[in-house]
Short mmCIF file of C-alpha atoms in Angstrom, two decimals:
data_model
loop_
_atom_site.label_atom_id
_atom_site.label_comp_id
_atom_site.label_asym_id
_atom_site.label_seq_id
_atom_site.Cartn_x
_atom_site.Cartn_y
_atom_site.Cartn_z
CA MET A 22 134.22 212.62 2.41
CA VAL A 23 134.33 208.94 1.72
CA ASP A 24 135.95 206.60 4.20
CA VAL A 25 139.37 205.31 3.34
CA ALA A 26 141.61 202.69 4.88
CA ASP A 27 144.32 204.19 7.02
CA LEU A 28 147.49 205.30 5.32
CA LEU A 29 149.69 202.78 7.11
CA THR A 30 147.72 199.86 5.67
CA HIS A 31 148.11 201.30 2.18
CA VAL A 32 151.84 201.85 2.54
CA LEU A 33 152.36 198.37 4.03
CA VAL A 34 150.47 196.84 1.12
CA GLY A 35 152.63 198.88 -1.25
CA TYR A 36 155.72 197.51 0.47
CA VAL A 37 154.47 193.92 0.19
CA ILE A 38 153.65 194.33 -3.52
CA GLY A 39 156.95 196.09 -4.22
CA MET A 40 159.01 193.47 -2.43
CA GLY A 41 157.03 190.71 -4.13
CA LEU A 42 157.85 192.26 -7.51
CA SER A 43 161.50 192.57 -6.50
CA PHE A 44 161.65 188.81 -5.95
CA ARG A 45 160.36 188.34 -9.46
CA TYR A 46 162.28 191.06 -11.31
CA ALA A 47 166.00 191.35 -10.69
CA TRP A 48 166.19 195.02 -11.70
CA LEU A 49 163.79 196.00 -8.96
CA ARG A 50 165.79 197.39 -6.05
CA PRO A 51 164.71 198.86 -2.72
CA ALA A 52 164.66 202.29 -4.37
CA HIS A 53 161.95 200.92 -6.67
CA VAL A 54 160.03 199.30 -3.83
CA THR A 55 159.85 202.78 -2.30
CA LEU A 56 158.15 204.00 -5.48
CA VAL A 57 155.35 201.44 -5.14
CA MET A 58 154.91 202.60 -1.53
CA ILE A 59 154.77 206.24 -2.63
CA GLY A 60 152.19 205.33 -5.28
CA ALA A 61 150.09 203.62 -2.62
CA PHE A 62 150.22 206.84 -0.61
CA VAL A 63 149.39 209.30 -3.41
CA PRO A 64 145.55 209.09 -3.45
CA ASP A 65 145.54 209.96 0.24
CA LEU A 66 147.01 213.35 -0.63
CA VAL A 67 143.31 214.17 -0.63
CA LYS A 68 143.69 214.45 3.13
CA ILE A 69 145.27 217.85 2.54
CA GLU A 70 141.66 218.91 2.99
CA LEU A 71 142.06 218.38 6.73
CA VAL A 72 144.60 221.21 6.71
CA ALA A 73 143.18 223.30 3.88
CA PRO A 74 139.43 222.56 3.53
CA ASP A 75 137.84 222.92 0.09
CA GLY A 76 135.85 225.95 1.17
CA LEU A 77 138.88 227.78 2.50
CA VAL A 78 140.85 227.21 -0.72
CA ALA A 79 137.84 228.24 -2.80
CA ARG A 80 137.45 231.48 -0.85
CA THR A 81 141.18 232.23 -1.02
CA LEU A 82 141.47 231.59 -4.76
CA GLY A 83 138.04 232.89 -5.64
CA VAL A 84 137.22 229.81 -7.75
CA PRO A 85 135.24 226.66 -6.95
CA PHE A 86 137.56 224.01 -5.55
CA SER A 87 137.63 220.42 -4.32
CA TRP A 88 140.55 218.18 -3.43
CA ALA A 89 138.43 215.11 -4.23
CA PRO A 90 139.96 214.40 -7.69
CA LEU A 91 143.26 213.51 -5.99
CA HIS A 92 141.50 210.39 -4.77
CA THR A 93 140.33 209.32 -8.22
CA LEU A 94 142.26 207.28 -10.76
CA VAL A 95 142.80 210.16 -13.19
CA GLY A 96 143.85 212.59 -10.45
CA SER A 97 146.29 210.12 -8.90
CA LEU A 98 147.82 209.39 -12.32
CA LEU A 99 148.36 213.10 -12.95
CA VAL A 100 150.10 213.39 -9.58
CA ILE A 101 152.44 210.47 -10.24
CA GLY A 102 153.07 211.85 -13.73
CA LEU A 103 154.33 215.03 -12.11
CA GLY A 104 156.33 213.00 -9.59
CA THR A 105 157.91 210.97 -12.38
CA LEU A 106 159.25 214.17 -13.95
CA LEU A 107 161.30 214.76 -10.79
CA LEU A 108 163.30 211.62 -11.57
CA ALA A 109 166.09 211.29 -14.11
CA PRO A 110 164.83 210.39 -17.63
CA ALA A 111 166.37 206.91 -17.62
CA HIS A 112 164.22 205.92 -14.64
CA ARG A 113 160.93 207.48 -15.62
CA LYS A 114 159.18 204.65 -17.47
CA ARG A 115 159.74 202.11 -14.75
CA ALA A 116 159.10 204.66 -12.03
CA PHE A 117 155.74 205.57 -13.53
CA ALA A 118 154.76 201.91 -13.83
CA LEU A 119 155.72 201.21 -10.22
CA LEU A 120 153.97 204.32 -8.91
CA ALA A 121 150.89 203.29 -10.91
CA VAL A 122 150.96 199.82 -9.34
CA GLY A 123 150.89 201.53 -5.94
CA VAL A 124 148.06 203.85 -6.95
CA LEU A 125 146.04 200.92 -8.26
CA SER A 126 146.53 198.94 -5.04
CA HIS A 127 145.22 201.94 -3.12
CA HIS A 128 142.02 202.21 -5.10
CA VAL A 129 141.41 198.46 -5.03
CA LEU A 130 141.87 198.42 -1.26
CA ASP A 131 139.49 201.33 -0.77
CA ALA A 132 136.89 199.67 -2.97
CA LEU A 133 136.79 196.82 -0.45
CA LEU A 134 135.53 199.15 2.27
CA LEU A 135 132.08 198.80 3.70
CA THR A 136 129.86 201.75 2.80
CA PRO A 137 126.22 202.38 3.73
CA SER A 138 124.93 202.63 0.18
CA GLY A 139 126.92 199.61 -1.01
CA GLU A 140 128.70 201.75 -3.59
CA ALA A 141 132.28 202.97 -3.59
CA TYR A 142 133.36 206.46 -4.67
CA ALA A 143 133.45 207.55 -8.32
CA VAL A 144 136.94 206.20 -8.96
CA PHE A 145 136.82 206.88 -12.72
CA TRP A 146 135.74 210.52 -12.33
CA PRO A 147 135.74 212.66 -14.49
CA LEU A 148 135.55 210.00 -17.21
CA SER A 149 132.56 208.39 -15.55
CA ALA A 150 130.44 208.96 -12.45
CA TYR A 151 130.08 205.20 -12.06
CA ARG A 152 130.42 204.08 -8.47
CA PRO A 153 131.49 200.43 -8.37
CA PRO A 154 129.87 198.14 -5.81
CA VAL A 155 131.98 197.77 -2.67
CA GLY A 156 133.55 194.64 -1.33
CA ASP A 157 132.00 195.05 2.13
CA TYR A 158 135.11 193.75 3.84
CA TYR A 159 136.00 196.33 6.45
CA LEU A 160 135.44 199.79 7.87
CA SER A 161 138.03 202.53 7.63
CA SER A 162 138.21 202.58 11.43
CA ASP A 163 138.92 198.83 11.66
CA ARG A 164 142.42 198.04 12.82
CA TRP A 165 142.75 194.48 11.64
CA PRO A 166 143.59 195.44 8.01
CA ALA A 167 146.69 197.24 9.29
CA VAL A 168 147.60 194.22 11.41
CA VAL A 169 147.16 191.79 8.50
CA ALA A 170 149.14 194.07 6.17
CA GLY A 171 151.83 194.41 8.86
CA CYS A 172 152.16 190.63 9.19
CA CYS A 173 152.45 190.25 5.41
CA ALA A 174 155.11 192.98 5.36
CA LEU A 175 157.05 191.21 8.11
CA LEU A 176 156.83 187.98 6.15
CA VAL A 177 158.22 189.41 2.90
CA TRP A 178 160.91 191.20 4.89
CA LEU A 179 161.98 187.88 6.42
CA VAL A 180 161.93 186.20 3.01
CA ALA A 181 164.06 189.03 1.61
CA ARG A 182 166.58 188.62 4.42
CA ARG A 183 166.68 184.91 3.82
CA ARG A 184 167.34 185.42 0.11
CA GLU A 185 170.07 187.89 0.95
CA THR A 186 171.80 185.44 3.28
CA ASP A 187 171.51 182.65 0.73
CA ALA A 188 173.02 184.86 -1.94
CA ALA A 189 175.87 185.83 0.39
CA VAL A 190 176.57 182.18 1.17
CA ARG A 191 176.70 181.28 -2.51
CA GLN A 192 179.38 183.88 -3.21
CA MET B 26 170.30 209.51 -20.95
CA SER B 27 169.85 213.24 -21.25
CA GLU B 28 166.53 215.01 -21.00
CA PRO B 29 164.80 213.77 -24.21
CA TYR B 30 163.14 217.10 -24.98
CA GLY B 31 165.51 219.28 -22.98
CA GLN B 32 164.77 220.91 -19.66
CA ARG B 33 162.24 223.14 -21.42
CA GLY B 34 160.31 220.15 -22.67
CA ARG B 35 160.34 218.75 -19.17
CA ALA B 36 159.08 222.00 -17.70
CA LEU B 37 156.37 222.15 -20.34
CA ALA B 38 155.27 218.59 -19.56
CA ALA B 39 155.13 219.46 -15.85
CA LEU B 40 153.13 222.58 -16.64
CA VAL B 41 150.61 220.64 -18.71
CA LEU B 42 150.17 217.98 -16.02
CA ALA B 43 149.89 220.58 -13.26
CA GLY B 44 147.38 222.50 -15.38
CA LEU B 45 145.23 219.42 -15.94
CA LEU B 46 145.38 218.57 -12.24
CA THR B 47 144.47 222.07 -11.11
CA GLY B 48 141.72 222.15 -13.71
CA SER B 49 140.23 218.94 -12.36
CA LEU B 50 140.27 220.32 -8.80
CA VAL B 51 138.38 223.40 -9.96
CA VAL B 52 135.92 221.42 -12.08
CA ALA B 53 135.25 219.07 -9.16
CA GLY B 54 134.57 222.09 -6.98
CA ALA B 55 132.11 223.43 -9.53
CA THR B 56 130.13 220.21 -10.06
CA ALA B 57 127.44 219.08 -7.66
CA ASP B 58 128.42 215.43 -7.98
CA ASP B 59 131.51 215.17 -5.77
CA PRO B 60 133.36 211.98 -6.79
CA LEU B 61 134.00 211.02 -3.17
CA GLU B 62 130.54 211.73 -1.84
CA SER B 63 127.81 209.15 -2.00
CA ALA B 64 125.54 209.68 -4.98
CA TYR B 65 122.53 209.80 -2.64
CA PRO B 66 121.28 212.69 -0.49
CA ASP B 67 122.49 212.37 3.10
CA GLU B 68 121.30 213.57 6.50
CA THR B 69 122.58 217.09 5.98
CA ASP B 70 120.30 217.36 2.93
CA VAL B 71 117.35 215.42 4.30
CA THR B 72 117.05 216.59 7.93
CA PRO B 73 116.00 220.20 7.21
CA SER B 74 113.30 219.26 4.70
CA PRO B 75 112.55 215.52 4.74
CA GLU B 76 109.24 216.01 2.90
CA THR B 77 111.09 216.78 -0.33
CA TYR B 78 112.91 213.44 -0.25
CA VAL B 79 109.95 211.12 0.37
CA GLY B 80 110.14 208.17 -2.03
CA GLU B 81 113.84 208.73 -2.72
CA GLN B 82 116.86 206.65 -1.75
CA VAL B 83 118.89 208.43 0.91
CA VAL B 84 121.76 207.79 3.33
CA LEU B 85 121.13 208.83 6.93
CA GLY B 86 123.86 208.85 9.56
CA GLY B 87 123.14 209.37 13.23
CA PHE B 88 122.99 207.77 16.64
CA VAL B 89 120.39 205.41 18.04
CA VAL B 90 117.92 206.99 20.48
CA GLU B 91 115.38 204.15 20.63
CA THR B 92 115.76 200.48 19.84
CA ASP B 93 112.24 199.06 19.39
CA PRO B 94 111.68 200.17 16.75
CA VAL B 95 115.08 201.63 15.96
CA VAL B 96 114.97 205.42 15.92
CA ILE B 97 118.01 207.52 15.10
CA ALA B 98 118.70 211.20 15.56
CA THR B 99 120.80 212.78 12.84
CA ARG B 100 121.78 215.78 14.95
CA ALA B 101 123.76 215.65 18.18
CA SER B 102 120.98 217.68 19.80
CA GLY B 103 118.61 214.75 19.29
CA TYR B 104 116.81 216.61 16.54
CA GLY B 105 116.17 215.00 13.17
CA GLN B 106 114.63 211.72 14.27
CA PHE B 107 113.92 208.95 11.81
CA THR B 108 112.47 205.51 12.42
CA LEU B 109 114.49 202.82 10.70
CA VAL B 110 112.38 199.92 9.46
CA ASP B 111 114.28 196.61 9.52
CA ALA B 112 117.51 198.30 10.60
CA ASP B 113 118.74 195.28 12.57
CA ASP B 114 118.12 192.86 9.72
CA ALA B 115 119.99 195.08 7.30
CA LEU B 116 122.95 195.53 9.63
CA HIS B 117 126.08 194.64 7.73
CA ASN B 118 128.93 194.53 10.17
CA ALA B 119 127.58 193.32 13.49
CA ASP B 120 125.54 190.36 14.68
CA GLU B 121 123.92 191.93 17.72
CA PRO B 122 120.98 194.27 17.41
CA LEU B 123 121.61 197.98 17.68
CA GLU B 124 121.74 199.59 21.10
CA THR B 125 121.07 203.11 22.26
CA ASP B 126 123.90 205.52 21.37
CA ASP B 127 125.31 203.23 18.66
CA ARG B 128 126.42 205.26 15.69
CA VAL B 129 124.82 204.01 12.50
CA THR B 130 124.54 204.97 8.88
CA ALA B 131 121.50 203.61 7.10
CA PHE B 132 120.70 203.46 3.41
CA GLY B 133 117.20 203.00 2.12
CA THR B 134 114.06 204.62 0.82
CA LEU B 135 112.38 207.43 2.72
CA GLU B 136 108.78 206.23 3.12
CA ASP B 137 107.46 209.33 4.80
CA GLU B 138 108.93 212.34 6.55
CA SER B 139 110.28 210.32 9.45
CA THR B 140 110.46 206.71 8.29
CA LEU B 141 113.28 205.04 6.38
CA ALA B 142 112.77 201.57 4.88
CA VAL B 143 116.30 200.32 5.35
CA GLU B 144 118.25 198.30 2.79
CA ARG B 145 121.67 198.47 4.46
CA THR B 146 122.89 199.60 7.85
CA VAL B 147 126.47 200.05 8.94
CA THR B 148 127.43 200.65 12.53
CA ARG B 149 130.80 202.01 13.54
CA GLU B 150 132.93 202.96 16.48
CA GLN B 151 133.45 206.60 17.28
CA SER B 152 136.11 207.43 14.72
CA GLU B 153 139.47 207.21 16.38
CA THR B 154 141.12 210.24 14.99
CA ARG B 155 144.24 210.07 17.08
CA TYR B 156 145.01 206.49 16.12
CA MET B 157 144.49 207.32 12.45
CA PHE B 158 146.69 210.39 12.74
CA VAL B 159 149.55 208.58 14.49
CA VAL B 160 149.67 205.56 12.17
CA SER B 161 149.32 207.77 9.10
CA ALA B 162 152.21 209.96 10.29
CA LEU B 163 154.28 206.80 10.85
CA ALA B 164 153.55 205.69 7.31
CA GLY B 165 154.52 209.11 5.97
CA LEU B 166 157.82 209.10 7.85
CA TRP B 167 158.59 205.59 6.62
CA ILE B 168 158.17 206.65 2.98
CA VAL B 169 160.17 209.84 3.39
CA GLY B 170 162.93 207.94 5.20
CA ARG B 171 163.11 205.29 2.50
CA PHE B 172 163.13 207.83 -0.30
CA ALA B 173 165.96 209.77 1.37
CA ARG B 174 167.91 206.56 1.85
CA HIS B 175 167.51 205.12 -1.62
CA TRP B 176 167.39 208.19 -3.84
CA GLN B 177 169.62 211.21 -4.19
CA PHE B 178 169.45 214.47 -6.05
CA ASP B 179 171.71 214.68 -9.09
CA ARG B 180 172.53 218.35 -9.65
CA ASP B 181 173.72 217.83 -13.23
CA ALA B 182 170.51 216.14 -14.29
CA VAL B 183 168.39 218.31 -11.94
CA ALA B 184 166.61 215.09 -11.01
CA PHE B 185 166.51 212.30 -8.48
CA VAL B 186 168.49 209.14 -9.21
CA PRO B 187 168.78 205.94 -7.18
CA ARG B 188 171.73 205.97 -4.81
CA ALA B 189 174.70 203.76 -5.53
CA ARG B 190 174.05 200.10 -4.81
CA SER B 191 176.12 199.63 -1.68
CA ASP B 192 173.51 200.87 0.78
CA ASP B 193 170.54 199.05 -0.61
CA ALA B 194 172.16 195.65 -0.67
CA SER B 195 171.33 195.51 3.03
CA GLU B 196 167.68 195.08 2.32
CA HIS B 197 167.71 191.97 0.19
CA GLY B 198 169.79 190.00 -2.24
CA THR B 199 170.74 192.32 -5.04
CA ASP B 200 173.98 190.60 -5.90
CA THR B 201 172.97 189.27 -9.28
CA ARG B 202 171.97 192.54 -10.83
CA PRO B 203 174.79 195.05 -11.41
CA LYS B 204 174.77 194.84 -15.20
CA ARG B 205 171.12 195.73 -15.60
CA ASP B 206 171.44 198.56 -13.15
CA ASP B 207 174.24 200.11 -15.14
CA ALA B 208 172.12 199.89 -18.23
CA ASN B 209 169.31 201.93 -16.79
CA GLY B 210 171.04 203.91 -14.12
CA GLY B 211 172.45 206.43 -16.51
CA GLY B 212 170.80 209.53 -15.14
CA ARG B 213 174.19 211.06 -14.49
CA ARG B 214 175.60 210.57 -17.91
CA GLY B 215 173.18 212.94 -19.59
#
């Protein structure tokens, strides 16, 4: 199992990106920001394996099994595709795009992790077994990424409040 | 907007996606090259029969039992000892040399049955499972809470739609946007 940044960092980064986009695009509401956050969470569905290990599922179903594809680009896109179908048709295109932004941020963040071999996981599996070189920035057990992401989240939240007050004053 | 291909089309699309996803989980289970594992043999492969990996690049994780030269044991029992050549120089995330009991993962070429010529070493704290669990649970609750607050289930469309605008105006300035929202918020009209 490859190391991954903790879930909170991913979700905070999703929040920051979503809020940032909402400053830029007027149609983007808090409901949409939530979608970016969900997208940033999706690849970590692979942690189901802590509850239902690959071997256990394989024995139960009688077929070979691994949760690992959930943490690849293709697997995450299939998951958000399914998720998008839960939403009303009018929202699907944008929802998929926003979920995909979240998914992408997750994989980029995980590619910055420090790994012993200097290579990340096979993010493009099954299209390619290529393991991109890692950014060497932090370990999954480091806490400072969560702190930095938390500060950024606080900042965009303050900016959002400020914009809200300004808009209220103008009215 | 109504369901473009009807509820059947939607169910079919879901079935196809779920099929592809399940298929990929099975295929991944059947292939030796797990996408999340390192492409190199690790200590669980190497420790039982190091002689078969001599000359190959491997990743060995363990704890330091000697420091000059650095020797690690890959098993908690102290079994599976490997001498790491140049481990301190190749250390990537600490300035001080390794000390006894440090947990390290080293990548390099296995020179003989018990010597690894190190290219990269990473040292790490004992993984703090409880911290990871608590913050991850917090993150999960945050997402669930936000989704419940901003989305609602529309029984006619059998789908989730954003809630009416009143309760999300509290988060940031949304005052300039009602027209656009009407244009794409038509999940109910289907």
